[in-house]
Coordinates of C-alpha atoms in Angstrom, one line a residue:
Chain D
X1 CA 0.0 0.0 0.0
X2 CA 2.7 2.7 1.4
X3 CA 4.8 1.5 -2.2
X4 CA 1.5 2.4 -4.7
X5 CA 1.1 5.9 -2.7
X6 CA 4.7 6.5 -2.5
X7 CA 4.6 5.7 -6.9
X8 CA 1.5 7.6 -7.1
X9 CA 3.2 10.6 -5.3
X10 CA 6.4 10.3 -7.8
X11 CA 8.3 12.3 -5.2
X12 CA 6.1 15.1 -4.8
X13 CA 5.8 16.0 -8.5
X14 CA 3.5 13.6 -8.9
X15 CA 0.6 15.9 -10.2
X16 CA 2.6 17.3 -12.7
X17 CA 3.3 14.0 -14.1
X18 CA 0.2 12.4 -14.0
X19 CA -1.8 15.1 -15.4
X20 CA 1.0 15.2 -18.4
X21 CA 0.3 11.6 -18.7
X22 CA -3.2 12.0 -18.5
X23 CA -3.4 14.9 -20.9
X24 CA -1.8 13.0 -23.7
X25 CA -4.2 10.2 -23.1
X26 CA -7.1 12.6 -23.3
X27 CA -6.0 13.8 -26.3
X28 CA -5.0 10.8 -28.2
X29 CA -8.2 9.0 -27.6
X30 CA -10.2 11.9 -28.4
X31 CA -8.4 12.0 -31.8
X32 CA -8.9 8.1 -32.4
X33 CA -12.7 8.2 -31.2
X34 CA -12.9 11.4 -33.7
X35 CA -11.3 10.0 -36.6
X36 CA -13.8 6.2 -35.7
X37 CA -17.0 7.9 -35.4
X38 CA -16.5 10.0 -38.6
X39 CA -15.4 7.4 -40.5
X40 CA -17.8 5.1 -39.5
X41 CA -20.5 8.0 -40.4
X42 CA -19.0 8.7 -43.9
X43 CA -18.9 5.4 -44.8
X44 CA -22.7 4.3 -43.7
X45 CA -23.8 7.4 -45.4
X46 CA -21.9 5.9 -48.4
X47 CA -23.8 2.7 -48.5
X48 CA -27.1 4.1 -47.7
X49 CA -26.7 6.2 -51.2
X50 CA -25.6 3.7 -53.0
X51 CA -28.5 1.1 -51.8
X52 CA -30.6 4.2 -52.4
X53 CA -29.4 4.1 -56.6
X54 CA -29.2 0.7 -56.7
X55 CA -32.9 0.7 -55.6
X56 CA -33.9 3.6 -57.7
X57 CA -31.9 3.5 -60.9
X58 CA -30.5 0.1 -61.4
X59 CA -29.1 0.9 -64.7
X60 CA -26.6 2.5 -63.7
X61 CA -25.1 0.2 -61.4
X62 CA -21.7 -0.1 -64.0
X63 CA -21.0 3.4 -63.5
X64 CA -20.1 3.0 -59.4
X65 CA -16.9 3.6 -58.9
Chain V
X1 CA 7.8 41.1 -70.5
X2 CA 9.4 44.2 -68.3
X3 CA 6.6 46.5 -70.0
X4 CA 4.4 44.3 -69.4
X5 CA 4.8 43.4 -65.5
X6 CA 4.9 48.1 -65.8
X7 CA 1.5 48.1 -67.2
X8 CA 0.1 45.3 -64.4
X9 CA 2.2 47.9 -61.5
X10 CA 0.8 51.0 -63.0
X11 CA -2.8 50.0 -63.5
X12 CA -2.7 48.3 -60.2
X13 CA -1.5 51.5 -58.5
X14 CA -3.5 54.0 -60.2
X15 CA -6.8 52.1 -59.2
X16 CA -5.6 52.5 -55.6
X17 CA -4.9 55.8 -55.8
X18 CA -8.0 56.6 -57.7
X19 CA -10.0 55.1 -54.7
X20 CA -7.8 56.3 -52.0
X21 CA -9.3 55.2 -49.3
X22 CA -7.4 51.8 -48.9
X23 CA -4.3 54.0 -48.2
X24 CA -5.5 56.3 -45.6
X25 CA -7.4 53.1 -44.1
X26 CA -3.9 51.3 -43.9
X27 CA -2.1 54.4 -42.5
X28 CA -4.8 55.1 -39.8
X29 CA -5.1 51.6 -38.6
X30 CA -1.0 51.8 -38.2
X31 CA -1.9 55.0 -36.1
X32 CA -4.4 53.7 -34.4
X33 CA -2.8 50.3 -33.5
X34 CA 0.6 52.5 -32.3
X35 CA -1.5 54.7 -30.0
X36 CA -3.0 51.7 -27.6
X37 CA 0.2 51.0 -26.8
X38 CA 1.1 53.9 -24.8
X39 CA -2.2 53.8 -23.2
X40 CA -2.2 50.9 -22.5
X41 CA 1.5 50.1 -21.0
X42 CA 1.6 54.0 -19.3
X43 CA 3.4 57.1 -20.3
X44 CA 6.5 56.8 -18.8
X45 CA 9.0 57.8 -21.6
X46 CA 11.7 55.1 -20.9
X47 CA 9.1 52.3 -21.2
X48 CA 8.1 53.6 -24.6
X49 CA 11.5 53.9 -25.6
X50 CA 12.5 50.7 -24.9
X51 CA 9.3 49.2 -26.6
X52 CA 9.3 51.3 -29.5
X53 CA 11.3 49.2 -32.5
X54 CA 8.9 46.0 -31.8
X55 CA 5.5 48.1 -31.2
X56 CA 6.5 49.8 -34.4
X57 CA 7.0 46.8 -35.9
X58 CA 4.2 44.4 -34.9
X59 CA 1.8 47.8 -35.6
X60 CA 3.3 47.4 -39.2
X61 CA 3.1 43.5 -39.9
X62 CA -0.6 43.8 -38.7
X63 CA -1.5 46.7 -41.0
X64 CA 0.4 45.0 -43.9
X65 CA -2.2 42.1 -43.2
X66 CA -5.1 44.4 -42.9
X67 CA -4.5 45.4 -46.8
X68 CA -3.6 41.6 -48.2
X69 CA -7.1 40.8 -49.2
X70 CA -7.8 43.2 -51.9
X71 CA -4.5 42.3 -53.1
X72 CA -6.2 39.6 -56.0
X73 CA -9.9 39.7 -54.7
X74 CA -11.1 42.3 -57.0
X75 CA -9.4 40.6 -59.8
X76 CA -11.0 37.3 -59.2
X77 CA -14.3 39.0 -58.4
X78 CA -14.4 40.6 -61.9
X79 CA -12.5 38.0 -64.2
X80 CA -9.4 39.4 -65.3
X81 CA -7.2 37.5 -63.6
X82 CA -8.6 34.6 -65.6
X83 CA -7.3 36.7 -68.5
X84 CA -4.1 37.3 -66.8
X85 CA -3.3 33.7 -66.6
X86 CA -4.1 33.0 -70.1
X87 CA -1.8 36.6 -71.3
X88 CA 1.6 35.8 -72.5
X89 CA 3.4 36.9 -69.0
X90 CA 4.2 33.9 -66.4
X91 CA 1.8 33.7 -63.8
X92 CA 4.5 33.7 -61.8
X93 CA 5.6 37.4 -63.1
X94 CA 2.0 38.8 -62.4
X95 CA 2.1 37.9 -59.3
X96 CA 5.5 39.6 -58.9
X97 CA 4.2 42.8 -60.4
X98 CA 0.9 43.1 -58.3
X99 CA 3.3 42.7 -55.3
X100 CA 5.0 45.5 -56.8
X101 CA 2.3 47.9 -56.7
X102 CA 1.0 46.1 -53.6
X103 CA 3.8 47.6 -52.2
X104 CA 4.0 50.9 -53.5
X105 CA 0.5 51.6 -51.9
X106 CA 1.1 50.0 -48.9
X107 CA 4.8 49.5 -47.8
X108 CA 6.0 52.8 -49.0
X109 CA 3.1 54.9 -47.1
X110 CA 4.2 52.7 -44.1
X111 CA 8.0 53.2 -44.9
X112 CA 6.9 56.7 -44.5
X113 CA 4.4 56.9 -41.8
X114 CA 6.8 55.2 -39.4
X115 CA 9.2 57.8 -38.4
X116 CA 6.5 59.9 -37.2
X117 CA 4.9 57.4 -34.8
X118 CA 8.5 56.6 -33.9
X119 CA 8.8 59.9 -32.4
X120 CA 5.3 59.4 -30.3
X121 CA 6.9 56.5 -28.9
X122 CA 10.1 58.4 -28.4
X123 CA 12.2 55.9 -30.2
X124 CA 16.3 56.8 -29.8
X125 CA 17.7 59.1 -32.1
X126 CA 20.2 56.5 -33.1
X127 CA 17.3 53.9 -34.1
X128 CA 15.6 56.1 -36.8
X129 CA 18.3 55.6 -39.8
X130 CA 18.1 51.7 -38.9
X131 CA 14.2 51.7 -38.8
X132 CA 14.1 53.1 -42.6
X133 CA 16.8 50.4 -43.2
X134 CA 14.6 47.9 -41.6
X135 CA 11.7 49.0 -42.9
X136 CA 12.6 49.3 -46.7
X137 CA 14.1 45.9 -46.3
X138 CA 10.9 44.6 -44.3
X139 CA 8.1 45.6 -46.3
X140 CA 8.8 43.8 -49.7
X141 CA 9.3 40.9 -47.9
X142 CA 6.0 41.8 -46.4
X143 CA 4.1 42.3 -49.7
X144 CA 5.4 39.0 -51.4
X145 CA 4.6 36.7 -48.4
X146 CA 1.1 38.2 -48.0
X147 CA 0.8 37.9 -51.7
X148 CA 1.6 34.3 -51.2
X149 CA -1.1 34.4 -48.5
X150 CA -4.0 36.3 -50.1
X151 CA -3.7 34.2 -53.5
X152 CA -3.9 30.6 -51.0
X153 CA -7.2 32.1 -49.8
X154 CA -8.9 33.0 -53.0
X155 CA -13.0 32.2 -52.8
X156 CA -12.1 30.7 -49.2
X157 CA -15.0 31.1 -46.8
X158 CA -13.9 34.0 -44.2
X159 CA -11.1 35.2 -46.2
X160 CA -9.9 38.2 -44.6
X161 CA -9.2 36.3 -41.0
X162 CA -8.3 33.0 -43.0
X163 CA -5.1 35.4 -43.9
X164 CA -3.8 36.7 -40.8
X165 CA -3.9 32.9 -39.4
X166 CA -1.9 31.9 -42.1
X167 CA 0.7 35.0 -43.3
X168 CA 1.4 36.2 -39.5
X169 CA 3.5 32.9 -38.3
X170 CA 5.4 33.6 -42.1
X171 CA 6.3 36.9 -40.9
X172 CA 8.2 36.3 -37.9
X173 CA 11.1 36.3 -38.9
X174 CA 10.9 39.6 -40.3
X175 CA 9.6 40.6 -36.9
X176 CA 12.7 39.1 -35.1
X177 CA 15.2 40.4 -37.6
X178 CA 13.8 44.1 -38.4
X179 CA 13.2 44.9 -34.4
X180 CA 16.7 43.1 -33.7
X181 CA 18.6 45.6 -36.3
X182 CA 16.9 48.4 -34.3
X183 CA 17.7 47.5 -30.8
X184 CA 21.5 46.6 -31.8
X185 CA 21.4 50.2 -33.4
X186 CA 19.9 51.9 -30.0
X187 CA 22.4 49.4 -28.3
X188 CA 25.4 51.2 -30.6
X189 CA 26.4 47.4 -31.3
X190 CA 26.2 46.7 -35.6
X191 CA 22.6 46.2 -37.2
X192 CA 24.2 45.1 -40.2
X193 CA 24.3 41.7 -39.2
X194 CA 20.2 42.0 -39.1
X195 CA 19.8 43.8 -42.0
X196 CA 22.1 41.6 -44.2
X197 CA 19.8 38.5 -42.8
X198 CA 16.9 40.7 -43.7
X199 CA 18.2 40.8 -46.7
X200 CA 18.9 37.3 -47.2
X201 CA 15.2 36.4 -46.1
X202 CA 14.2 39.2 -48.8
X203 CA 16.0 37.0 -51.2
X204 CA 14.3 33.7 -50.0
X205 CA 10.9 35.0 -50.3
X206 CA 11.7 36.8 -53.8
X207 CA 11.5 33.5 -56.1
X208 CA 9.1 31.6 -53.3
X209 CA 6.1 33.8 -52.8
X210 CA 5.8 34.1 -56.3
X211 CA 6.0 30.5 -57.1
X212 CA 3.6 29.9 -54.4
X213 CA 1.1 32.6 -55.4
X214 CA 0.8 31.7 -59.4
X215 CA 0.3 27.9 -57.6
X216 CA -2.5 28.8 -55.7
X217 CA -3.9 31.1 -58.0
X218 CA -3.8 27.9 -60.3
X219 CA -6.0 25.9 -58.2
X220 CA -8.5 28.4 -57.6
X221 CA -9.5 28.8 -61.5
X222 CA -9.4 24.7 -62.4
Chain M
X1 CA 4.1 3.6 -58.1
X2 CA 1.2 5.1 -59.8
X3 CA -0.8 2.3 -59.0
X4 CA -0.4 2.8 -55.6
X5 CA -1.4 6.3 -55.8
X6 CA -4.7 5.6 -56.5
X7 CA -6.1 5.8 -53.2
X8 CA -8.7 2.7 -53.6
X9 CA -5.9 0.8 -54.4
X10 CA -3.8 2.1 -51.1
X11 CA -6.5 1.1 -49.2
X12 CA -6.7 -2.3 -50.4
X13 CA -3.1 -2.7 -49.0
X14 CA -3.3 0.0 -46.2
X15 CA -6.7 -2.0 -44.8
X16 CA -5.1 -5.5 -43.5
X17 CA -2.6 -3.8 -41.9
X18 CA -4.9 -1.9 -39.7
X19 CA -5.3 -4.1 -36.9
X20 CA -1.6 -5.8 -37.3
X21 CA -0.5 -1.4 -36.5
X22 CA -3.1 -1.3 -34.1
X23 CA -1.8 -4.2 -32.2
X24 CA 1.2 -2.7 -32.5
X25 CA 0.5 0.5 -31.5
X26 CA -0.9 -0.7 -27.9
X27 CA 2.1 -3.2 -27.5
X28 CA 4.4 0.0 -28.1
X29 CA 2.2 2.3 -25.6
X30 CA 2.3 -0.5 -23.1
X31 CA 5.7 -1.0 -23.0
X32 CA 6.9 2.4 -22.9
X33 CA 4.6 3.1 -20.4
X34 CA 5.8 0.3 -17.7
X35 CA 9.4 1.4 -18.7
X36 CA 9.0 4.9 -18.8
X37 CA 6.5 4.7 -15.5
X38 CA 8.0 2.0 -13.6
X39 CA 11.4 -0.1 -14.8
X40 CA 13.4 3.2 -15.8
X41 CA 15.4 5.1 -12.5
X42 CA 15.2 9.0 -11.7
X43 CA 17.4 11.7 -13.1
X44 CA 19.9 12.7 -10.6
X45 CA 19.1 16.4 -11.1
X46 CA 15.5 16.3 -12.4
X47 CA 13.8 13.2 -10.3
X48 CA 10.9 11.8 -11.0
X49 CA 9.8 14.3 -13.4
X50 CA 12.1 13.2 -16.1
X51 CA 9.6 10.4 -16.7
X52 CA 7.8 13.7 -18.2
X53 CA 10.4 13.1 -21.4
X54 CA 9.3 9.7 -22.2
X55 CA 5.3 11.7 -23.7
X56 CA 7.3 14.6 -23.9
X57 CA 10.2 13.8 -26.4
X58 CA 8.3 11.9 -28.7
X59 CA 5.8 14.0 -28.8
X60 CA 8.3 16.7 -30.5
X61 CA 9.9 14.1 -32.7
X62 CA 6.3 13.3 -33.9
X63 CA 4.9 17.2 -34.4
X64 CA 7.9 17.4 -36.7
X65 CA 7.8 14.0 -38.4
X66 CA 4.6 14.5 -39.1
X67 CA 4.8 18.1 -40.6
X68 CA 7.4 16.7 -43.1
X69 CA 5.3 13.7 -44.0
X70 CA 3.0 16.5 -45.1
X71 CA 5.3 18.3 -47.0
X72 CA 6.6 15.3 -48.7
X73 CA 2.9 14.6 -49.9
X74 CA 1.7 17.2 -50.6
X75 CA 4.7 17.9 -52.7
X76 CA 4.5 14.4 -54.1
X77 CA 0.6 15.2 -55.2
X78 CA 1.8 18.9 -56.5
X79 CA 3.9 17.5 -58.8
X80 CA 2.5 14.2 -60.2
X81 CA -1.4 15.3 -59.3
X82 CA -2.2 12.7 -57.6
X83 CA -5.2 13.1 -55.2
X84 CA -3.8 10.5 -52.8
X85 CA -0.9 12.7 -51.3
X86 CA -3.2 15.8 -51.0
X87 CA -5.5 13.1 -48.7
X88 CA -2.3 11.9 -46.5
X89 CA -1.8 15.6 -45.9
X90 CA -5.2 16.1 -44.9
X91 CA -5.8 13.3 -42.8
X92 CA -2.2 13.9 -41.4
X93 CA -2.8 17.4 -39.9
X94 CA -5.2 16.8 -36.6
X95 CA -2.8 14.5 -35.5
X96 CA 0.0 16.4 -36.1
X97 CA -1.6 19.3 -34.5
X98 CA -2.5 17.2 -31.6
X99 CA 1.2 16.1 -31.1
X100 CA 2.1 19.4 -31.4
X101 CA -0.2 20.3 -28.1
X102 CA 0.7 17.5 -26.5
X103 CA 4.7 18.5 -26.6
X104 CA 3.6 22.0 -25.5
X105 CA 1.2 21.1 -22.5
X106 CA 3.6 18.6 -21.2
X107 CA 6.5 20.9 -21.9
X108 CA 4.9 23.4 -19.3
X109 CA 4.2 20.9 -16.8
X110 CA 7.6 19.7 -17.1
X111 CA 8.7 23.6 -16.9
X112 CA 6.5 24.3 -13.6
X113 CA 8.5 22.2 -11.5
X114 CA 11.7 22.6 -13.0
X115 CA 12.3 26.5 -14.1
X116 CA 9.4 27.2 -11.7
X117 CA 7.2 28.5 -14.7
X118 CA 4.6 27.3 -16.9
X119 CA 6.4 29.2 -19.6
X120 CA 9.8 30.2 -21.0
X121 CA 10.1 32.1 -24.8
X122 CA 12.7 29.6 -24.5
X123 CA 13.8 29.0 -28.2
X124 CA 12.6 25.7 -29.0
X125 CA 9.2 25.8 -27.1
X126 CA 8.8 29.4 -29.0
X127 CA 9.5 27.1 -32.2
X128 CA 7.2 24.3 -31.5
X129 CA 4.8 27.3 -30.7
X130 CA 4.8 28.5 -34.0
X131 CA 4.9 24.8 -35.6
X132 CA 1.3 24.9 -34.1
X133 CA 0.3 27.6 -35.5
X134 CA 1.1 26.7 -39.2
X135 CA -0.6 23.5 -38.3
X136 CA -3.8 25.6 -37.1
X137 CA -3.7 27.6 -40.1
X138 CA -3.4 24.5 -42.6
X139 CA -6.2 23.4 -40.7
X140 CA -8.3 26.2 -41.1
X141 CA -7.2 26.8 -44.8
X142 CA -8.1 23.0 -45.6
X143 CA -11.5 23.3 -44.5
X144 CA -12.3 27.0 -45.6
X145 CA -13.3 25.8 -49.6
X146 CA -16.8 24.6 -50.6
X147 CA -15.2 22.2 -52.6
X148 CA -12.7 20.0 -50.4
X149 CA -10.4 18.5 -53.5
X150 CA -9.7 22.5 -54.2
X151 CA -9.2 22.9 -50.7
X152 CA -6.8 20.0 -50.0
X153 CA -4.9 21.3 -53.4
X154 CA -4.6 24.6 -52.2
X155 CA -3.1 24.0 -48.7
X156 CA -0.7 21.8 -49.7
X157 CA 0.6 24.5 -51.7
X158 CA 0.6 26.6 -47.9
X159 CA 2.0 23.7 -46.2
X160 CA 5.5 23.8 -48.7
X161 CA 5.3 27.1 -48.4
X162 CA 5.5 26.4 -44.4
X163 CA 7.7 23.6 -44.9
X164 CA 10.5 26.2 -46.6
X165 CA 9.9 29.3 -44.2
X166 CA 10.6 26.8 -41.2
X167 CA 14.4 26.9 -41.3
X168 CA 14.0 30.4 -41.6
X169 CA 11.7 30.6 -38.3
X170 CA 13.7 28.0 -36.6
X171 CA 17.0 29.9 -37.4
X172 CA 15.3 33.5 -36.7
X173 CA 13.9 32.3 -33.3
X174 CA 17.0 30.9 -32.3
X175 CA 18.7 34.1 -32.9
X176 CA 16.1 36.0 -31.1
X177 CA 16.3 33.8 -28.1
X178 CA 20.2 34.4 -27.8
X179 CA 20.0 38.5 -27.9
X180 CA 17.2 37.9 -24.8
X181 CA 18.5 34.9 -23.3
X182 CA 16.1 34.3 -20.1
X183 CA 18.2 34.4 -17.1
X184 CA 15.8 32.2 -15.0
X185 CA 16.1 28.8 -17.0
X186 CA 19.5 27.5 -15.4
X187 CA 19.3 24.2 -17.8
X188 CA 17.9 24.2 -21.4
X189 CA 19.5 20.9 -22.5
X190 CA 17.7 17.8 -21.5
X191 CA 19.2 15.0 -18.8
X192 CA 22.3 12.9 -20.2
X193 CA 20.1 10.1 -22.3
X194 CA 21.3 7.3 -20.4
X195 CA 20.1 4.0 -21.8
X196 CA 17.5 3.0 -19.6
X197 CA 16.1 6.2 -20.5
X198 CA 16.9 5.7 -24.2
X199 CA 14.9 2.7 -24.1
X200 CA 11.3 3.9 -22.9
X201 CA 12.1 6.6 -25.1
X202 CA 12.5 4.9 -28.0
X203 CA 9.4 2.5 -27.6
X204 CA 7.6 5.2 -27.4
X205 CA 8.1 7.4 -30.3
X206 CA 7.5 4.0 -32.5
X207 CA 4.2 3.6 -30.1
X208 CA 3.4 7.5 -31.8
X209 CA 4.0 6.7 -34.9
X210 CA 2.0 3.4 -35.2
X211 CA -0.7 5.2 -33.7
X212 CA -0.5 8.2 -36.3
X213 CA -0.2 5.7 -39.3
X214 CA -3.5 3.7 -37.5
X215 CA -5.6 7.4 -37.3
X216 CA -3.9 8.1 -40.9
X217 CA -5.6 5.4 -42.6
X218 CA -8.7 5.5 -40.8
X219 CA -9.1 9.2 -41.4
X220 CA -7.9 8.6 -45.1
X221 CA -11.3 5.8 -45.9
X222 CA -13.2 9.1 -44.3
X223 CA -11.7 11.3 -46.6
X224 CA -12.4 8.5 -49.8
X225 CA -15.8 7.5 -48.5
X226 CA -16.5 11.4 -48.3
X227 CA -15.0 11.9 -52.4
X228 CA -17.5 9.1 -53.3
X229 CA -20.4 10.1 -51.6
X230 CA -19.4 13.9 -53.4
X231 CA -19.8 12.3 -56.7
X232 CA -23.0 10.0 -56.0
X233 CA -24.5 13.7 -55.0
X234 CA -23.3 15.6 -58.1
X235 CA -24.1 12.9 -60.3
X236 CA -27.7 12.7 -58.9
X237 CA -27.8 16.9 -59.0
X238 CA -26.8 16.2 -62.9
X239 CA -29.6 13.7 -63.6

């Protein structure tokens, strides 16, 4: 117990480093969970168009892509 | 092509002047911008002395700013710089000769305007022959990297803010040189050193901004 | 190599080595966070905050590796107009930008205990500074276009532009910095890299850089899925 406070105190700077620490977590998981959510969005808004033309015009299924 | 690049300065020029506003907007704002400083740091005549090459300074890199985004906007607006891409002259060479007269309406009326607010920020008598130096070797460089700047944001959404984000990092380094010629000159050490280095970023941003400016200007008429 | 710069065919490749990066980027992370956290010994002068460096350092390696990954293609798509290196570029610059904070926030908590200040114009935070700021304004210029291929042409053309002025701001800060040196910062160079600090050190920067390749390809499918979904709209606007 007195070892995981005495780590968790890091010698008295201990707040400076954790936040540090924790910053760059915050910030790099806010960046992946970002980047995740919008693709994820693009690329269902990307199927529902194209189940949308396949439905509507299905002549012109060649021309995807 | 030398006439040429004349006839884009001139015609360039003589539609400021024939509006004349954009000039005396420029100048005032310098004023303006000068005169918060001493109300806003105090009176005391040492302080302003000591601040005055860098409040000079940063007064005259945000008025150079201020003016970038007429530099090709009207052009666009109206067509002809569609016709001036197609013309016989690099694209590369108009953009050189609308800095020209970019800076003929704005860095020489600065150039000017600048030993007078020097004196309401009681600037050392030794500074003033370095601040001319400074500033005649400051402003083009000014002009071409705003130039750069203004053509990048052509038919961008908020243009005129979308410029300061971008040219105002570019133009530290004529910040730090220009206002370090002008201390060592108040300090009676050499400015040369700064002014050659001004010089040399002068020669940096001579082919660059140009290059940069006809590229941009490029993508926004594909 | 034009093949590969078709970005369908990037993604084909890029896509089965998503989770084998991903995998590595949390092996990385891991590692260099029980070395830099636990296994590694304090600085003699700096203590514990020295662990600090192991985010701290790599996060300035990355803010810079990744501005010149952006140069490269957005240079690369300038010249042989190809839209994939305008995309990298794109998709490269939140990340970059987010390194960028990173070194600066964890710079000033480093600098509080330390100098005893949040802040120092110190010369290479006053660099990294204005790194961020070219990153904000490619940012800004990226997204400011109706039209996002005309955006991501034109601020590539602003990031070379960066990418040439940033010796010039590097070498102009520098100079500026020794003319005002600060008196209050007694050390400016980091500890003697000793290898047990090398170590965590190194892990982590590769830890960085797998995770900015993981976002990178992730964010570049946004930025195709987004093209496509462009031209299923204008073609339907056409009909």
């Amino acid at each position: 117990m007195e070892q995981i406070t005495e780590f968790l105190a890091m010698g008295g700077h201990g707040a400076y480093i954790w936040s540090a620490y924790g910053i760059t977590t915050i910030v790099l998981l806010a960046v992946l969970v970002v980047s995740i959510r919008h693709m994820r969005g693009q690329e269902y808004l990307l199927q529902q168009l194209r189940a949308a033309r396949r439905g509507g015009a299905s002549h012109q299924n060649e021309l995807d892509e | 092509m030398i006439r040429a690049m004349g006839l884009i300065i001139a015609r360039d020029v003589r539609l400021t002047l024939r509006q004349g506003t954009d000039i005396i907007m420029i100048l005032m704002f310098f004023l303006i911008a000068t005169a918060l400083f001493p109300l806003g740091v105090g009176p005391e005549p040492n302080i302003l002395a000591r601040m005055a090459s860098g409040v000079l300074w940063v007064c005259a890199l945000l008025a150079a700013v201020l003016s970038l985004d007429h530099l090709f906007q009207a052009d666009y607006d109206d067509g002809s710089l569609d016709l001036l891409t197609l013309g016989p002259l690099p694209l590369e060479l108009v953009v050189l000769a609308k800095v020209a007269a970019h800076w003929v309406v704005t860095g020489l009326p600065l150039i000017l305007a600048a030993p007078v607010l020097a004196l309401l920020l009681n600037l050392p008598t030794d500074g003033y022959a370095t601040l001319f130096m400074s500033m005649a070797l400051g402003t083009p460089i000014l002009s071409l990297m705003g130039a750069a700047g203004a053509a990048l944001t052509l038919g961008a959404r908020r243009g005129g803010a979308l410029i300061a984000l971008l040219v105002l990092p570019l133009y530290i380094p004529v910040l730090i040189f220009a206002v370090g010629a002008m201390d060592a000159a108040i300090a009676g050490l050499p400015a040369k050193p700064h002014l050659l280095i001004l010089a040399a970023v002068l020669a940096t941003a001579l082919p660059l901004a140009p290059w940069a400016g006809a590229a941009a200007i490029r993508q926004s008429l594909d | 190599m034009h093949k590969y710069a078709n970005p369908n065919q990037f993604l084909r490749i890029a896509n089965p080595l998503l989770p084998w990066l991903s995998g590595l980027t949390v092996l990385c992370m891991g590692m260099g966070l029980y070395l830099g956290l636990f296994a590694s010994p304090k600085d003699y002068q700096q203590g514990e905050t020295v662990r600090i460096m192991y985010i701290h350092v790599p996060s300035a390696w990355m803010a810079m590796f990744v501005y010149g990954s952006m140069a490269m293609a957005g240079a690369t798509a300038l010249i042989w107009r190809h839209p994939l290196g305008h995309m990298i570029a794109k998709a490269s610059a939140p990340v970059g930008a987010s390194f960028t904070m990173i070194c600066l926030l964890t710079g000033s908590l480093w600098g509080k205990p330390m100098w005893g200040t949040w802040w120092v114009w110190d010369a290479r935070l006053t660099s990294v500074l204005i790194l961020f700021f070219l990153y904000i304004g490619y940012i800004a210029l990226v997204n400011a276009f109706d039209d996002s291929a005309r955006g991501q042409r034109t601020a590539s053309v602003l990031v070379l532009v960066g990418a040439v002025n940033l010796p010039i701001i590097k070498f102009s800060v520098d100079w500026w910095n020794t003319l005002h040196q600060p008196a209050s910062v007694v050390r400016m160079d980091g500890p003697a890299v000793h290898p047990s600090m090398l170590w965590p050190l190194l892990i982590m920067s590769i830890g960085f850089t797998m995770f900015y390749f993981v976002v990178l390809i992730l964010r570049l499918r946004s930025e195709l899925a987004a093209t496509k979904i462009r031209n299923i709209r204008l073609g339907q606007a056409g009909e």
